[in-house]
Short mmCIF file of C-alpha atoms and ligand atoms in Angstrom, two decimals:
data_model
loop_
_atom_site.label_atom_id
_atom_site.label_comp_id
_atom_site.label_asym_id
_atom_site.label_seq_id
_atom_site.Cartn_x
_atom_site.Cartn_y
_atom_site.Cartn_z
CA MET A 262 107.16 85.82 88.28
CA LYS A 263 109.22 88.64 89.79
CA VAL A 264 107.68 91.07 92.24
CA SER A 265 109.00 94.18 93.95
CA ILE A 266 107.59 95.31 97.28
CA ILE A 267 108.09 98.97 98.17
CA GLY A 268 108.02 99.37 101.97
CA LEU A 269 109.32 96.56 104.19
CA GLY A 270 107.47 97.46 107.38
CA LYS A 271 104.98 95.54 109.50
CA LEU A 272 103.03 94.52 106.41
CA GLY A 273 105.61 94.63 103.61
CA SER A 274 108.22 92.36 105.16
CA PRO A 275 105.81 89.46 105.94
CA MET A 276 104.34 89.90 102.45
CA ALA A 277 107.81 89.65 100.90
CA ALA A 278 108.46 86.43 102.85
CA VAL A 279 105.08 84.93 101.93
CA TYR A 280 105.57 85.67 98.21
CA ALA A 281 109.07 84.16 98.32
CA SER A 282 107.59 81.07 100.00
CA LYS A 283 105.18 80.67 97.09
CA GLY A 284 107.94 80.68 94.47
CA PHE A 285 107.98 84.36 93.45
CA GLU A 286 111.35 86.10 93.05
CA VAL A 287 111.00 89.03 95.45
CA ILE A 288 112.95 92.29 95.62
CA GLY A 289 112.01 94.34 98.66
CA VAL A 290 112.71 98.07 98.82
CA ASP A 291 112.87 100.33 101.83
CA LYS A 292 114.25 103.78 102.63
CA ASN A 293 115.57 102.41 105.89
CA PRO A 294 119.03 100.87 105.29
CA THR A 295 118.77 98.75 108.46
CA TYR A 296 115.67 97.00 107.09
CA VAL A 297 117.39 96.37 103.76
CA GLU A 298 120.51 95.02 105.47
CA SER A 299 118.54 92.74 107.75
CA ILE A 300 116.54 91.20 104.89
CA ASN A 301 119.75 90.62 102.93
CA ALA A 302 121.30 89.05 106.03
CA GLY A 303 118.27 86.75 106.35
CA LYS A 304 117.03 88.38 109.54
CA ALA A 305 113.49 89.52 110.36
CA HIS A 306 113.44 93.14 111.58
CA VAL A 307 109.73 92.99 112.43
CA ASP A 308 108.40 90.95 115.36
CA GLU A 309 105.76 88.84 113.67
CA PRO A 310 105.01 85.13 114.27
CA GLN A 311 106.53 82.78 111.62
CA LEU A 312 108.36 85.60 109.82
CA GLN A 313 111.86 84.42 110.74
CA GLU A 314 111.03 80.80 109.78
CA PHE A 315 109.69 81.95 106.42
CA ILE A 316 112.79 84.06 105.75
CA ASP A 317 115.08 81.17 106.78
CA ALA A 318 113.30 78.76 104.47
CA HIS A 319 112.97 81.01 101.42
CA LYS A 320 115.81 83.58 101.57
CA GLY A 321 117.16 82.31 98.24
CA ARG A 322 114.28 84.09 96.51
CA LEU A 323 114.29 87.21 98.69
CA THR A 324 116.60 90.21 98.39
CA ALA A 325 116.30 93.86 99.36
CA THR A 326 117.62 97.17 98.08
CA LEU A 327 117.38 100.92 98.65
CA ASP A 328 116.94 101.48 94.93
CA THR A 329 113.28 101.51 93.83
CA LYS A 330 114.17 102.21 90.21
CA GLU A 331 116.32 99.09 89.89
CA ALA A 332 113.80 96.91 91.74
CA VAL A 333 111.00 98.04 89.41
CA LYS A 334 113.11 97.48 86.28
CA LYS A 335 113.93 93.92 87.32
CA THR A 336 110.36 92.86 88.19
CA ASP A 337 106.93 92.45 86.56
CA VAL A 338 104.71 93.65 89.39
CA THR A 339 105.26 96.26 92.11
CA PHE A 340 103.34 96.41 95.40
CA VAL A 341 103.45 99.72 97.27
CA ILE A 342 103.04 99.29 101.06
CA VAL A 343 104.29 102.54 102.55
CA PRO A 344 102.66 104.45 105.43
CA THR A 345 99.56 106.59 104.93
CA PRO A 346 99.52 108.42 108.28
CA SER A 347 96.41 110.22 109.48
CA GLY A 348 96.50 113.99 108.98
CA PRO A 349 95.23 116.55 111.50
CA ASP A 350 91.63 116.10 110.27
CA GLY A 351 91.79 112.30 110.64
CA THR A 352 91.89 111.43 106.95
CA PHE A 353 94.86 109.51 105.53
CA THR A 354 97.64 111.40 103.80
CA ASN A 355 99.09 110.10 100.53
CA LYS A 356 102.47 111.86 100.87
CA TYR A 357 104.55 108.64 101.07
CA VAL A 358 102.46 106.85 98.44
CA LEU A 359 102.99 109.73 96.03
CA GLU A 360 106.74 109.76 96.73
CA ALA A 361 106.83 106.00 96.07
CA MET A 362 104.76 106.41 92.88
CA ASN A 363 107.24 108.98 91.61
CA GLU A 364 110.12 106.59 92.21
CA VAL A 365 108.26 103.63 90.70
CA GLY A 366 107.32 105.79 87.70
CA VAL A 367 110.98 106.70 87.07
CA GLY A 368 111.82 102.98 87.08
CA LEU A 369 109.10 102.36 84.49
CA LYS A 370 110.23 105.10 82.10
CA ASP A 371 112.49 102.93 79.94
CA LYS A 372 110.63 99.67 80.45
CA SER A 373 108.88 98.33 77.38
CA ASP A 374 107.23 95.24 78.96
CA TYR A 375 103.85 95.35 80.67
CA HIS A 376 104.07 96.29 84.37
CA LEU A 377 101.43 96.16 87.09
CA VAL A 378 101.53 98.58 90.04
CA VAL A 379 99.46 97.65 93.08
CA VAL A 380 98.69 100.12 95.87
CA THR A 381 98.38 98.03 99.05
CA SER A 382 98.54 100.95 101.50
CA THR A 383 95.15 102.04 102.85
CA VAL A 384 94.09 105.25 101.06
CA MET A 385 91.06 107.54 101.17
CA PRO A 386 88.31 107.09 98.54
CA GLY A 387 89.13 109.06 95.42
CA SER A 388 92.92 108.77 95.86
CA THR A 389 93.82 105.99 93.41
CA ASN A 390 91.97 107.37 90.42
CA GLY A 391 93.08 110.88 91.39
CA GLU A 392 96.52 111.97 92.59
CA ILE A 393 98.04 108.46 92.77
CA LYS A 394 97.34 107.58 89.12
CA GLN A 395 98.39 111.09 88.14
CA ALA A 396 101.74 110.78 89.95
CA LEU A 397 102.46 107.41 88.36
CA GLU A 398 101.59 108.63 84.85
CA ASN A 399 103.59 111.85 85.25
CA ALA A 400 106.71 110.10 86.52
CA SER A 401 106.60 107.20 84.04
CA GLY A 402 105.53 109.23 81.02
CA LYS A 403 102.97 106.43 80.35
CA LYS A 404 99.21 106.25 80.53
CA VAL A 405 97.59 103.61 82.72
CA GLY A 406 96.13 101.08 80.26
CA GLU A 407 97.67 98.76 77.67
CA LYS A 408 101.28 98.70 78.97
CA LEU A 409 100.75 99.83 82.55
CA GLY A 410 98.19 98.36 84.96
CA LEU A 411 97.16 99.92 88.26
CA CYS A 412 95.26 98.24 91.11
CA TYR A 413 94.18 99.31 94.58
CA SER A 414 94.25 96.16 96.66
CA PRO A 415 94.59 96.58 100.42
CA GLU A 416 95.26 93.70 102.83
CA PHE A 417 92.91 92.50 105.58
CA ILE A 418 95.42 91.27 108.11
CA ALA A 419 95.85 91.58 111.84
CA LEU A 420 99.23 92.14 113.47
CA GLY A 421 100.28 88.96 115.27
CA SER A 422 98.80 86.77 112.52
CA VAL A 423 99.92 88.59 109.36
CA ILE A 424 101.46 85.53 107.69
CA ARG A 425 98.54 83.26 108.52
CA ASP A 426 96.07 85.94 107.35
CA MET A 427 97.96 86.40 104.07
CA LEU A 428 98.00 82.66 103.42
CA TYR A 429 94.35 82.13 104.35
CA PRO A 430 92.44 85.33 103.50
CA ASP A 431 88.63 85.47 103.71
CA PHE A 432 88.62 87.29 100.37
CA PHE A 433 90.77 89.39 98.07
CA LEU A 434 89.68 92.91 97.24
CA ILE A 435 90.82 94.28 93.89
CA GLY A 436 90.11 97.75 92.58
CA GLU A 437 91.34 97.68 88.97
CA SER A 438 92.17 100.13 86.21
CA ASP A 439 91.03 97.54 83.64
CA GLU A 440 90.32 93.84 83.09
CA LYS A 441 93.94 92.97 82.22
CA ALA A 442 95.34 94.47 85.45
CA GLY A 443 92.66 92.89 87.67
CA ALA A 444 92.99 89.46 86.04
CA LEU A 445 96.76 89.46 86.47
CA LEU A 446 96.51 90.41 90.14
CA GLU A 447 93.84 87.75 90.73
CA LYS A 448 96.16 85.14 89.20
CA ILE A 449 99.05 86.28 91.41
CA TYR A 450 96.88 86.14 94.53
CA MET A 451 95.67 82.64 93.75
CA ASN A 452 99.30 81.53 93.62
CA ALA A 453 100.23 83.43 96.77
CA CYS A 454 97.60 82.03 99.16
CA SER A 455 96.97 78.54 100.51
CA ASN A 456 93.17 78.53 100.31
CA SER A 457 90.59 79.37 97.64
CA PRO A 458 89.09 82.67 98.75
CA ARG A 459 86.55 84.76 96.89
CA VAL A 460 87.93 87.58 94.80
CA GLU A 461 85.90 90.79 94.69
CA ARG A 462 86.89 92.88 91.69
CA MET A 463 85.59 96.39 91.14
CA ASN A 464 86.60 99.95 90.30
CA PHE A 465 89.00 101.96 92.49
CA VAL A 466 86.52 103.96 94.51
CA ASN A 467 84.38 100.96 95.45
CA ALA A 468 87.49 99.11 96.64
CA GLU A 469 88.61 102.17 98.64
CA ILE A 470 85.21 102.42 100.35
CA THR A 471 85.10 98.66 100.98
CA LYS A 472 88.47 98.68 102.76
CA ILE A 473 87.59 101.30 105.38
CA SER A 474 84.02 100.00 105.71
CA VAL A 475 85.19 96.55 106.81
CA ASN A 476 87.19 97.94 109.72
CA THR A 477 84.44 100.42 110.61
CA TYR A 478 81.87 97.62 110.76
CA VAL A 479 84.12 95.57 113.04
CA THR A 480 84.80 98.53 115.36
CA THR A 481 81.06 99.17 115.55
CA LYS A 482 80.57 95.59 116.72
CA ILE A 483 83.31 95.95 119.35
CA SER A 484 81.86 99.20 120.68
CA TYR A 485 78.39 97.64 120.72
CA ALA A 486 79.69 94.82 122.94
CA ASN A 487 81.48 97.35 125.15
CA MET A 488 78.30 99.43 125.42
CA LEU A 489 76.48 96.32 126.67
CA SER A 490 79.38 95.59 128.99
CA GLU A 491 79.15 99.06 130.54
CA MET A 492 75.43 98.62 131.14
CA CYS A 493 76.15 95.26 132.78
CA ASP A 494 78.68 96.98 135.10
CA TYR A 495 75.76 98.70 136.80
CA LEU A 496 73.16 95.93 136.87
CA GLU A 497 73.28 93.45 139.69
CA ASN A 498 73.87 89.81 138.57
CA ALA A 499 74.36 90.90 134.97
CA ASP A 500 77.12 89.26 132.92
CA VAL A 501 78.02 90.63 129.49
CA ASN A 502 79.56 87.29 128.45
CA VAL A 503 76.27 85.50 128.93
CA VAL A 504 74.46 88.20 126.97
CA THR A 505 76.87 88.40 124.00
CA GLN A 506 77.12 84.60 123.81
CA ALA A 507 73.35 84.47 123.38
CA ILE A 508 73.13 87.42 120.97
CA GLY A 509 75.83 85.92 118.77
CA CYS A 510 73.73 82.78 118.23
CA ASP A 511 71.53 84.83 115.93
CA SER A 512 73.02 84.10 112.52
CA ARG A 513 72.40 87.70 111.47
CA ILE A 514 74.84 88.80 114.17
CA GLY A 515 77.44 86.07 114.89
CA HIS A 516 79.98 85.85 117.70
CA LYS A 517 83.10 87.32 116.10
CA TYR A 518 84.27 90.57 117.76
CA LEU A 519 81.14 90.59 119.93
CA LYS A 520 82.83 90.43 123.30
CA GLY A 521 82.98 93.01 126.06
CA GLY A 522 86.59 93.92 126.82
CA VAL A 523 88.88 96.93 126.60
CA ALA A 524 88.82 99.47 123.79
CA TYR A 525 90.06 98.55 120.34
CA GLY A 526 93.49 99.97 119.52
CA GLY A 527 96.43 99.42 117.19
CA PRO A 528 97.51 101.12 113.98
CA CYS A 529 94.31 100.51 111.96
CA PHE A 530 90.94 100.27 113.77
CA PRO A 531 90.92 103.65 115.57
CA ARG A 532 92.14 105.68 112.63
CA ASP A 533 90.07 103.88 109.99
CA ASN A 534 86.94 104.59 112.01
CA VAL A 535 87.83 108.27 112.39
CA ALA A 536 88.71 108.60 108.69
CA PHE A 537 85.37 107.04 107.74
CA GLY A 538 83.52 109.63 109.87
CA ARG A 539 85.54 112.51 108.38
CA LEU A 540 84.87 111.31 104.86
CA ALA A 541 81.15 111.29 105.61
CA ASP A 542 81.42 114.85 106.97
CA GLN A 543 83.17 115.98 103.81
CA LEU A 544 80.44 114.36 101.73
CA GLU A 545 77.74 115.80 104.02
CA ALA A 546 76.52 112.24 104.65
CA ASN A 547 75.41 111.10 108.10
CA ALA A 548 77.93 108.71 109.68
CA SER A 549 76.91 109.19 113.30
CA ILE A 550 77.38 105.44 113.89
CA ALA A 551 81.14 105.85 113.30
CA VAL A 552 81.21 108.88 115.62
CA ALA A 553 79.35 106.98 118.38
CA THR A 554 81.66 103.97 117.94
CA ASP A 555 84.66 106.21 118.47
CA SER A 556 83.10 107.95 121.46
CA ILE A 557 82.24 104.63 123.18
CA ASN A 558 85.77 103.41 122.50
CA LYS A 559 87.33 106.49 124.05
CA GLY A 560 85.24 105.95 127.21
CA GLN A 561 86.58 102.44 127.92
CA LYS A 562 89.67 103.48 129.88
CA ASP A 563 87.50 105.51 132.27
CA ARG A 564 85.42 102.40 133.00
CA VAL A 565 88.55 100.65 134.28
CA LEU A 566 89.54 103.71 136.32
CA LYS A 567 86.06 103.81 137.86
CA MET A 568 86.39 100.18 138.93
CA ILE A 569 89.80 100.81 140.49
CA ASN A 570 88.47 103.83 142.37
CA ALA A 571 85.50 101.77 143.60
CA LEU A 572 87.65 99.02 145.19
CA ASN A 573 87.09 98.71 148.95
CA ASN A 574 90.77 98.25 149.73
CA LYS A 575 92.30 101.21 147.92
CA PRO A 576 95.38 99.87 146.15
CA LYS A 577 98.61 101.79 146.53
CA LYS A 578 100.54 100.17 143.74
CA ILE A 579 98.63 98.78 140.75
CA GLY A 580 100.00 96.23 138.32
CA ILE A 581 99.07 96.47 134.66
CA LEU A 582 99.23 93.13 132.89
CA GLY A 583 99.46 93.74 129.17
CA LEU A 584 100.64 96.83 127.29
CA SER A 585 100.49 95.79 123.65
CA TYR A 586 97.21 96.71 122.01
CA LYS A 587 96.45 93.00 121.63
CA PRO A 588 98.20 89.67 122.27
CA GLY A 589 100.90 88.44 119.89
CA THR A 590 102.47 91.79 119.01
CA PRO A 591 104.83 94.32 120.60
CA VAL A 592 102.87 97.21 119.06
CA ILE A 593 101.58 99.78 121.58
CA GLU A 594 99.89 102.23 119.20
CA GLU A 595 96.57 103.27 120.80
CA SER A 596 97.21 100.71 123.55
CA GLN A 597 94.74 100.67 126.42
CA GLY A 598 97.35 99.36 128.88
CA ILE A 599 99.59 102.35 128.14
CA SER A 600 96.80 104.92 128.40
CA LEU A 601 95.59 103.35 131.66
CA ALA A 602 99.14 103.56 133.07
CA VAL A 603 99.32 107.25 132.17
CA ALA A 604 95.90 107.94 133.71
CA LEU A 605 96.72 106.05 136.93
CA VAL A 606 100.01 107.89 137.39
CA LYS A 607 98.14 111.16 136.83
CA SER A 608 95.64 110.15 139.53
CA GLY A 609 98.47 109.57 142.02
CA TYR A 610 98.73 105.76 141.93
CA GLU A 611 102.04 103.96 141.82
CA VAL A 612 102.10 101.68 138.80
CA VAL A 613 104.08 98.58 137.81
CA VAL A 614 103.72 97.20 134.29
CA TYR A 615 104.48 93.96 132.50
CA ASP A 616 104.03 92.72 128.94
CA PRO A 617 105.59 89.66 127.26
CA MET A 618 106.63 91.59 124.13
CA ALA A 619 105.97 95.32 124.49
CA MET A 620 108.36 96.35 127.29
CA PRO A 621 110.94 98.14 125.07
CA ALA A 622 108.23 100.12 123.28
CA ALA A 623 106.49 100.91 126.60
CA LYS A 624 109.72 102.17 128.19
CA ALA A 625 110.19 104.64 125.36
CA VAL A 626 106.77 106.15 126.12
CA LEU A 627 106.30 105.77 129.88
CA ASN A 628 109.95 106.54 130.78
CA ASP A 629 110.46 106.58 134.56
CA SER A 630 106.80 107.28 135.45
CA VAL A 631 106.20 103.57 136.23
CA ASP A 632 108.05 100.56 137.58
CA TYR A 633 108.90 97.82 135.05
CA ALA A 634 108.48 94.19 136.10
CA THR A 635 110.66 91.46 134.62
CA SER A 636 107.92 88.80 134.58
CA VAL A 637 104.28 88.26 135.52
CA GLU A 638 105.44 86.91 138.87
CA ASP A 639 107.61 89.97 139.49
CA CYS A 640 104.71 92.26 138.56
CA ILE A 641 102.39 90.54 141.03
CA LYS A 642 105.08 90.61 143.73
CA LYS A 643 105.46 94.37 143.34
CA CYS A 644 101.79 95.43 143.45
CA ASP A 645 98.76 95.06 145.70
CA SER A 646 96.11 94.90 142.94
CA ALA A 647 96.34 94.25 139.22
CA VAL A 648 94.37 94.88 136.04
CA LEU A 649 94.47 92.47 133.13
CA MET A 650 94.42 94.69 130.04
CA THR A 651 95.70 92.37 127.27
CA ALA A 652 94.64 88.74 127.18
CA TRP A 653 98.08 87.18 126.59
CA SER A 654 97.85 83.40 127.04
CA GLU A 655 100.71 83.43 129.57
CA PHE A 656 98.54 85.45 131.96
CA SER A 657 96.04 82.60 132.16
CA GLU A 658 98.84 80.57 133.77
CA ILE A 659 99.02 82.84 136.82
CA LYS A 660 99.01 80.53 139.86
CA ASP A 661 97.73 80.98 143.39
CA ASP A 662 101.19 80.63 144.93
CA MET A 663 102.34 83.83 143.19
CA PHE A 664 100.19 85.71 145.73
CA SER A 665 101.53 84.05 148.89
CA GLY A 666 102.86 86.50 151.45
CA LYS A 667 100.48 89.31 150.46
CA GLU A 668 99.24 91.11 153.56
CA LYS A 669 95.79 92.08 152.35
CA GLU A 670 93.48 90.51 149.84
CA PHE A 671 94.77 91.00 146.32
CA VAL A 672 92.26 92.12 143.69
CA ILE A 673 92.55 91.38 139.98
CA ILE A 674 90.32 93.39 137.68
CA ASP A 675 89.91 91.05 134.76
CA CYS A 676 88.79 93.04 131.70
CA TRP A 677 88.74 89.91 129.51
CA ARG A 678 87.29 87.36 131.97
CA VAL A 679 90.34 85.12 131.58
CA PHE A 680 90.32 83.91 135.19
CA THR A 681 87.69 81.93 137.06
CA LYS A 682 87.08 82.87 140.67
CA SER A 683 87.82 79.30 141.80
CA MET A 684 91.41 79.53 140.49
CA PHE A 685 92.61 81.48 143.52
CA LYS A 686 92.18 81.24 147.31
CA ASN A 687 93.46 84.64 148.36
CA VAL A 688 92.62 86.71 145.32
CA GLU A 689 89.38 88.48 144.59
CA VAL A 690 88.71 88.43 140.86
CA VAL A 691 86.36 91.14 139.64
CA TYR A 692 85.12 91.30 136.10
CA GLN A 693 84.23 94.17 133.87
CA GLY A 694 80.69 93.92 132.59
CA ALA A 695 79.44 91.88 135.52
CA GLY A 696 77.65 94.13 137.99
CA PHE A 697 80.67 95.32 139.95
CA LEU A 698 79.50 98.92 140.01
CA ALA A 699 75.84 98.07 140.70
CA HIS A 700 76.13 99.60 144.16
CA SER A 701 78.50 102.42 143.36
CA GLN A 702 77.39 105.79 144.69
CA GLU A 703 76.03 107.39 141.54
CA LYS A 704 73.98 104.37 140.46
CA LYS A 705 72.30 103.56 143.77
CA VAL A 706 69.01 105.19 142.79
CA LEU A 707 68.76 103.30 139.50
CA ASN A 708 69.43 99.93 141.13
CA ALA A 709 66.95 100.58 143.92
CA ARG A 710 64.34 101.28 141.25
CA ALA A 711 65.36 98.21 139.23
CA CYS A 712 64.93 96.03 142.28
N1 NAD B 837 100.04 97.35 110.06
C1 NAD B 837 98.81 96.92 109.87
O1 NAD B 837 98.21 96.22 110.70
C2 NAD B 837 98.09 97.27 108.59
C3 NAD B 837 96.93 96.56 108.25
C4 NAD B 837 96.24 96.88 107.08
C5 NAD B 837 96.71 97.93 106.29
N2 NAD B 837 97.85 98.61 106.65
C6 NAD B 837 98.28 99.70 105.79
O2 NAD B 837 99.50 99.34 105.13
C7 NAD B 837 100.33 100.48 104.96
C8 NAD B 837 101.70 100.20 105.54
O3 NAD B 837 101.54 99.89 106.90
P1 NAD B 837 102.73 99.26 107.78
O4 NAD B 837 102.13 98.98 109.09
O5 NAD B 837 103.43 98.17 107.05
O6 NAD B 837 103.70 100.54 107.87
P2 NAD B 837 105.17 100.59 108.46
O7 NAD B 837 105.37 101.98 108.92
O8 NAD B 837 105.41 99.46 109.41
O9 NAD B 837 106.10 100.32 107.19
C9 NAD B 837 106.18 101.17 106.09
C10 NAD B 837 107.59 101.09 105.51
O10 NAD B 837 107.62 101.86 104.29
C11 NAD B 837 108.92 102.44 104.20
N3 NAD B 837 108.85 103.53 103.21
C12 NAD B 837 108.22 104.73 103.29
N4 NAD B 837 108.36 105.41 102.14
C13 NAD B 837 109.08 104.64 101.29
C14 NAD B 837 109.56 104.78 99.96
N5 NAD B 837 109.28 105.87 99.24
N6 NAD B 837 110.29 103.79 99.44
C15 NAD B 837 110.59 102.68 100.15
N7 NAD B 837 110.15 102.48 101.41
C16 NAD B 837 109.42 103.43 101.98
C17 NAD B 837 109.21 102.87 105.60
O11 NAD B 837 110.61 103.07 105.78
C18 NAD B 837 108.67 101.68 106.40
O12 NAD B 837 109.66 100.70 106.63
C19 NAD B 837 99.58 101.65 105.60
O13 NAD B 837 98.83 102.32 104.63
C20 NAD B 837 98.64 100.96 106.57
O14 NAD B 837 97.49 101.71 106.82
C21 NAD B 837 98.56 98.29 107.76
#
């Protein structure tokens, strides 16, 4: 089967490689000529684990073009994975999806065979059956139905494991115009993955609600753990890890995403949560859980700042270990490491930063406001205290001898509890969510009472 993929970005290019690996003939389309050239040259333009290996192994079935019309004409199914950026009110805009639908529709005009169009981009509830279907029908001159199928079928992947997540999904979500379209997409998915996941098929609006609900539920869980973590900051001998480990044993709750740490970030979680809240506002429904989740998330950076300000030995130069919003990706969208760097500079601290993958992206944002280390070792050499913001595995290999020659005791604020105190002789490791602020000025009264 031949598939075209419109949009070869962070999601589209791994998807193209995965489909090629499963025997589909894939034509990728992007507006960006550099992306098209790199795919045709067999090079990955997106930093994603396994992507280059997949392209190397399956480039015979993978080509790219700037011409949507041609790609649509030559294929049986078209996936649209273009951006749906958040507008000023926090809801997603369909501008690029509509543009793509117009181009896809023009390609379908003279096609007599059945064609399936799949919207993979995340869209607001009401979009697929509304302006998206309308744009496709107007441009193609065809009605969605017998000869033209339409599905809304977003992906549930995480950057840094996109290929793995596509090959081993928990489930497939299909919003379908009709039985024929949904059944065809289900068949394609079963050939494109390496496991046997459940397939949830439904109408468009239910699929649209399901997509943003999944992320909103996960962000709620993260903020819940961070709320507990903040309480544990102020209670002597408390340890959020011990608490969440126990809570997660309840099968109604589970351990996944129930861990105190820094705020959630990246291109999806923050905006999906906000969009969910806005949708509820528009519908005059009460979504105060989503609002509270967002508010707790926004407060996480200040918790780290509070800990830094409460250190006995005031650091002069602080190292930030980790700038990507999570390990395994260079993406810094809504990154806590970046926003902490900005806040520290604003508060008058000198800052040195290091990240295994995100340095080029960080430089473009932080410019000359901070010092850039060339390695973990270099970062530690240049600062007198450090904060671990992203739990990259290479940070767990920090050794005691990297701190030799430091005049005063070095403090690491470990937001992810990666280090054990016994790992270092001359380093004080302090954890978030473990009573560090129990004796801070403003909480003295509470702790006296608790005692
Ligand atoms: N990145 C993620 O983690 C993730 C996860 C789940 C869902 N999504 C959703 O997937 C969609 C795409 O996300 P992404 O991260 O891949 O975006 P991206 O910005 O990395 O890539 C989008 C690509 O589409 C191209 N494009 C835009 N308009 C086009 C057109 N008319 N024709 C051809 N190409 C066009 C752009 O040039 C770009 O290369 C968004 O709706 C996003 O919300 C993303």
